[in-house]
Amino acid sequence: LAKTTQPISMDSYEGQEVNITCSHNNIATNDYITWYQQFPSQGPRFIIQGYKTKVTNEVASLFIPADRKSSTLSLPRVSLSDTAVYYCLVEGSSYKLIFGSGTRLLVRP
Amino acid sequence: GAVVSQHPSWVICKSGTSVKIECRSLDFQATTMFWYRQFPKQSLMLMATSNEGSKATYEQGVEKDKFLINHASLTLSTLTVTSAHPEDSSFYICSARSGGSLSYNEQFFGPGTRLTVL
């Protein structure tokens, strides 16, 4: 399973766009990249998943370069309620999710 | 859709007792369920993979005799913490994966169970 590395923490202000980059140098051909959000004392919540290029849904965008060794989660116009821990994971055919340290995002007023 | 529930949401028990935690997929059949443990300010740690009708696969360092997992149906997996001790106090989270029409590899997480062992 590919290991992921992401910043431990990030600060932002309401209304700003936040980009969290994750590196996964050992990603395998069949692996997908998935991002989860977790609030304190809650289970993680699926945000977005992608294989290559760009994926967009109603809450975020995911940018994956051609070599797939990194990915960037983009949160447009964050609000205070986006304060949470964000996890980048690489998932393959075993379906096991190995969580890294995650990125603690703090959104300030 | 794709809701996973856990019961209980929190439990306090005495040292030496056993505690059972249930994980249910409410609106889909889960061919695979996973159990995680999370200590305060730390990330989730995968404990075991549970497949319906077969024995669970435990991650290295997780005692299978202490953390008993049963996945008797496609909608229910249980984790029993046997002879619990204070160091077992943690936040236990399950996830469920559908083998069917849901998006590739998307797992749905339960709300977690807070276990406190006195």
Tab-separated table of C-alpha atoms in Angstrom:
chain	number	residue	atom	x	y	z
A	1	LEU	CA	0.000	0.000	0.000
A	2	ALA	CA	1.338	3.394	-0.983
A	3	LYS	CA	2.235	5.681	1.880
A	4	THR	CA	0.863	9.197	1.811
A	5	THR	CA	2.418	12.403	3.097
A	6	GLN	CA	0.502	15.600	3.693
A	7	PRO	CA	0.995	18.747	5.775
A	8	ILE	CA	0.200	18.332	9.447
A	9	SER	CA	-1.839	21.515	9.632
A	10	MET	CA	-3.100	24.464	7.624
A	11	ASP	CA	-4.772	27.734	8.513
A	12	SER	CA	-7.179	29.652	6.352
A	13	TYR	CA	-9.870	32.302	6.532
A	14	GLU	CA	-13.519	32.130	5.649
A	15	GLY	CA	-14.192	32.599	1.966
A	16	GLN	CA	-10.728	31.567	0.832
A	17	GLU	CA	-9.862	28.648	-1.388
A	18	VAL	CA	-7.843	25.959	0.359
A	19	ASN	CA	-5.567	23.539	-1.438
A	20	ILE	CA	-4.150	20.546	0.417
A	21	THR	CA	-1.491	18.586	-1.391
A	22	CYS	CA	-0.678	14.968	-0.724
A	23	SER	CA	2.261	12.983	-2.027
A	24	HIS	CA	2.031	9.272	-2.788
A	25	ASN	CA	5.201	8.380	-4.637
A	26	ASN	CA	4.649	4.635	-4.591
A	27	ILE	CA	1.134	4.613	-5.973
A	28	ALA	CA	0.377	1.521	-8.027
A	29	THR	CA	-1.282	1.397	-11.422
A	30	ASN	CA	-4.648	0.232	-10.106
A	31	ASP	CA	-4.766	2.460	-7.033
A	32	TYR	CA	-7.325	5.206	-6.567
A	33	ILE	CA	-6.877	8.374	-4.528
A	34	THR	CA	-9.543	9.167	-1.989
A	35	TRP	CA	-9.995	12.042	0.429
A	36	TYR	CA	-11.956	11.915	3.660
A	37	GLN	CA	-12.994	14.569	6.158
A	38	GLN	CA	-13.271	13.912	9.872
A	39	PHE	CA	-14.785	16.027	12.616
A	40	PRO	CA	-13.969	15.330	16.285
A	41	SER	CA	-15.679	12.232	17.684
A	42	GLN	CA	-17.186	11.318	14.328
A	43	GLY	CA	-16.381	8.785	11.651
A	44	PRO	CA	-14.651	9.975	8.484
A	45	ARG	CA	-16.821	11.261	5.677
A	46	PHE	CA	-16.036	10.621	2.016
A	47	ILE	CA	-15.228	13.802	0.091
A	48	ILE	CA	-13.945	12.829	-3.327
A	49	GLN	CA	-12.138	10.113	-5.229
A	50	GLY	CA	-10.134	10.108	-8.433
A	51	TYR	CA	-7.741	8.174	-10.604
A	52	LYS	CA	-6.199	10.845	-12.824
A	53	THR	CA	-6.639	14.405	-14.120
A	54	LYS	CA	-9.404	16.353	-12.432
A	55	VAL	CA	-12.523	15.356	-10.586
A	56	THR	CA	-15.090	17.799	-9.275
A	57	ASN	CA	-18.179	17.351	-7.160
A	58	GLU	CA	-20.436	19.663	-5.224
A	59	VAL	CA	-18.003	20.143	-2.355
A	60	ALA	CA	-14.467	19.853	-3.745
A	61	SER	CA	-12.138	19.315	-6.652
A	62	LEU	CA	-9.333	16.831	-6.898
A	63	PHE	CA	-6.358	17.478	-9.142
A	64	ILE	CA	-4.077	14.587	-10.062
A	65	PRO	CA	-1.041	15.124	-12.311
A	66	ALA	CA	-0.117	12.700	-15.038
A	67	ASP	CA	2.469	10.856	-12.933
A	68	ARG	CA	-0.117	10.411	-10.127
A	69	LYS	CA	2.590	10.764	-7.478
A	70	SER	CA	0.667	13.549	-5.808
A	71	SER	CA	-2.819	14.957	-5.605
A	72	THR	CA	-4.375	18.216	-4.469
A	73	LEU	CA	-7.696	18.599	-2.765
A	74	SER	CA	-9.231	21.989	-3.440
A	75	LEU	CA	-11.951	23.384	-1.203
A	76	PRO	CA	-13.543	26.508	-2.682
A	77	ARG	CA	-14.592	29.329	-0.355
A	78	VAL	CA	-14.192	27.535	2.959
A	79	SER	CA	-16.407	28.289	5.924
A	80	LEU	CA	-15.915	27.786	9.650
A	81	SER	CA	-17.673	24.441	9.383
A	82	ASP	CA	-14.881	23.155	7.150
A	83	THR	CA	-12.546	23.086	10.141
A	84	ALA	CA	-11.680	19.399	10.340
A	85	VAL	CA	-8.990	16.840	9.655
A	86	TYR	CA	-8.569	15.863	6.013
A	87	TYR	CA	-7.079	12.516	5.064
A	88	CYS	CA	-5.594	11.538	1.746
A	89	LEU	CA	-5.596	7.808	1.081
A	90	VAL	CA	-4.494	5.508	-1.674
A	91	GLU	CA	-6.714	2.516	-2.088
A	92	GLY	CA	-6.075	-0.555	-4.146
A	93	SER	CA	-7.626	-3.909	-4.816
A	94	SER	CA	-7.403	-4.987	-1.167
A	95	TYR	CA	-9.781	-2.115	-0.290
A	96	LYS	CA	-7.826	-1.546	2.914
A	97	LEU	CA	-7.509	2.078	3.933
A	98	ILE	CA	-4.318	2.983	5.731
A	99	PHE	CA	-4.733	6.407	7.262
A	100	GLY	CA	-1.788	8.749	7.516
A	101	SER	CA	-1.556	11.647	9.909
A	102	GLY	CA	-3.998	13.814	7.990
A	103	THR	CA	-4.084	17.598	7.696
A	104	ARG	CA	-5.753	19.637	10.409
A	105	LEU	CA	-7.449	22.551	8.692
A	106	LEU	CA	-8.418	25.505	10.836
A	107	VAL	CA	-10.697	28.075	9.240
A	108	ARG	CA	-10.703	31.428	10.997
A	109	PRO	CA	-13.407	34.101	10.812
B	1	GLY	CA	-28.315	6.256	1.061
B	2	ALA	CA	-25.248	4.270	2.179
B	3	VAL	CA	-25.645	4.691	5.908
B	4	VAL	CA	-23.616	2.810	8.474
B	5	SER	CA	-24.651	2.776	12.106
B	6	GLN	CA	-22.850	1.726	15.254
B	7	HIS	CA	-24.219	0.704	18.585
B	8	PRO	CA	-23.644	1.769	21.238
B	9	SER	CA	-22.356	5.263	20.555
B	10	TRP	CA	-20.545	5.222	23.859
B	11	VAL	CA	-19.966	2.703	26.609
B	12	ILE	CA	-18.291	2.725	30.004
B	13	CYS	CA	-17.281	-0.576	31.524
B	14	LYS	CA	-15.232	-1.981	34.363
B	15	SER	CA	-11.823	-3.456	33.803
B	16	GLY	CA	-12.002	-7.164	33.034
B	17	THR	CA	-15.412	-7.137	31.410
B	18	SER	CA	-16.195	-7.685	27.734
B	19	VAL	CA	-17.886	-5.185	25.476
B	20	LYS	CA	-19.616	-5.813	22.151
B	21	ILE	CA	-19.896	-3.132	19.496
B	22	GLU	CA	-22.231	-3.547	16.520
B	23	CYS	CA	-21.760	-2.139	13.048
B	24	ARG	CA	-24.676	-2.211	10.620
B	25	SER	CA	-25.058	-1.181	7.015
B	26	LEU	CA	-28.604	0.124	6.900
B	27	ASP	CA	-29.379	0.376	3.220
B	28	PHE	CA	-26.863	-1.758	1.414
B	29	GLN	CA	-25.203	-5.104	1.711
B	30	ALA	CA	-21.641	-4.918	2.912
B	31	THR	CA	-19.432	-7.675	1.629
B	32	THR	CA	-16.522	-6.260	3.593
B	33	MET	CA	-16.379	-4.332	6.824
B	34	PHE	CA	-13.368	-2.816	8.500
B	35	TRP	CA	-12.685	-1.975	12.118
B	36	TYR	CA	-10.497	0.931	13.190
B	37	ARG	CA	-9.312	2.346	16.480
B	38	GLN	CA	-8.496	5.982	17.070
B	39	PHE	CA	-6.788	7.459	20.111
B	40	PRO	CA	-7.156	11.172	20.922
B	41	LYS	CA	-5.398	13.488	18.484
B	42	GLN	CA	-4.225	10.527	16.430
B	43	SER	CA	-5.160	9.036	13.111
B	44	LEU	CA	-7.306	5.985	12.540
B	45	MET	CA	-5.541	2.667	12.845
B	46	LEU	CA	-6.895	-0.277	10.897
B	47	MET	CA	-7.447	-3.238	13.203
B	48	ALA	CA	-9.019	-5.869	11.005
B	49	THR	CA	-10.879	-6.664	7.829
B	50	SER	CA	-14.115	-8.581	8.164
B	51	ASN	CA	-15.640	-10.516	5.295
B	52	GLU	CA	-19.115	-11.984	5.559
B	53	GLY	CA	-19.061	-15.669	6.320
B	54	SER	CA	-15.311	-15.953	6.837
B	55	LYS	CA	-12.760	-15.274	9.519
B	56	ALA	CA	-11.530	-11.748	9.999
B	57	THR	CA	-8.052	-10.763	8.915
B	58	TYR	CA	-6.187	-8.878	11.599
B	59	GLU	CA	-3.469	-6.295	11.097
B	60	GLN	CA	-0.066	-6.920	12.559
B	61	GLY	CA	0.042	-6.269	16.265
B	62	VAL	CA	-3.700	-6.627	16.843
B	63	GLU	CA	-4.592	-9.500	19.157
B	64	LYS	CA	-7.299	-11.567	17.524
B	65	ASP	CA	-8.211	-13.268	20.808
B	66	LYS	CA	-8.760	-9.939	22.473
B	67	PHE	CA	-10.678	-8.273	19.661
B	68	LEU	CA	-13.193	-10.813	18.437
B	69	ILE	CA	-14.848	-9.983	15.150
B	70	ASN	CA	-17.925	-11.666	13.743
B	71	HIS	CA	-19.473	-10.839	10.369
B	72	ALA	CA	-22.466	-13.121	10.386
B	73	SER	CA	-24.558	-11.345	7.775
B	74	LEU	CA	-24.152	-8.879	4.930
B	75	THR	CA	-25.421	-6.063	7.120
B	76	LEU	CA	-23.887	-6.741	10.520
B	77	SER	CA	-20.408	-7.050	11.939
B	78	THR	CA	-19.588	-7.086	15.630
B	79	LEU	CA	-16.405	-6.311	17.525
B	80	THR	CA	-16.070	-7.717	21.019
B	81	VAL	CA	-13.356	-6.339	23.239
B	82	THR	CA	-12.677	-9.141	25.694
B	83	SER	CA	-11.325	-8.587	29.186
B	84	ALA	CA	-11.115	-4.873	28.578
B	85	HIS	CA	-8.476	-2.801	30.326
B	86	PRO	CA	-8.027	0.966	30.596
B	87	GLU	CA	-5.536	0.959	27.725
B	88	ASP	CA	-8.324	-0.323	25.472
B	89	SER	CA	-10.196	2.927	25.998
B	90	SER	CA	-10.477	4.444	22.562
B	91	PHE	CA	-12.786	5.491	19.742
B	92	TYR	CA	-13.740	2.464	17.660
B	93	ILE	CA	-14.973	3.074	14.136
B	94	CYS	CA	-16.248	0.657	11.538
B	95	SER	CA	-16.595	1.077	7.809
B	96	ALA	CA	-18.499	-0.919	5.244
B	97	ARG	CA	-17.912	-1.463	1.600
B	98	SER	CA	-20.466	-2.596	-0.903
B	99	GLY	CA	-19.386	-5.097	-3.487
B	100	GLY	CA	-22.101	-3.920	-5.808
B	101	SER	CA	-23.190	-0.761	-7.519
B	102	LEU	CA	-21.704	1.886	-5.245
B	103	SER	CA	-18.713	3.799	-6.553
B	104	TYR	CA	-15.397	2.072	-6.780
B	105	ASN	CA	-13.776	1.488	-3.420
B	106	GLU	CA	-15.990	3.961	-1.616
B	107	GLN	CA	-16.259	3.009	2.005
B	108	PHE	CA	-18.871	4.334	4.355
B	109	PHE	CA	-17.939	4.940	7.937
B	110	GLY	CA	-20.005	4.555	11.041
B	111	PRO	CA	-20.261	7.347	13.631
B	112	GLY	CA	-17.912	5.591	16.014
B	113	THR	CA	-18.184	4.131	19.511
B	114	ARG	CA	-16.396	5.721	22.442
B	115	LEU	CA	-15.206	3.026	24.852
B	116	THR	CA	-14.044	3.994	28.325
B	117	VAL	CA	-12.679	1.274	30.572
B	118	LEU	CA	-12.459	2.161	34.252
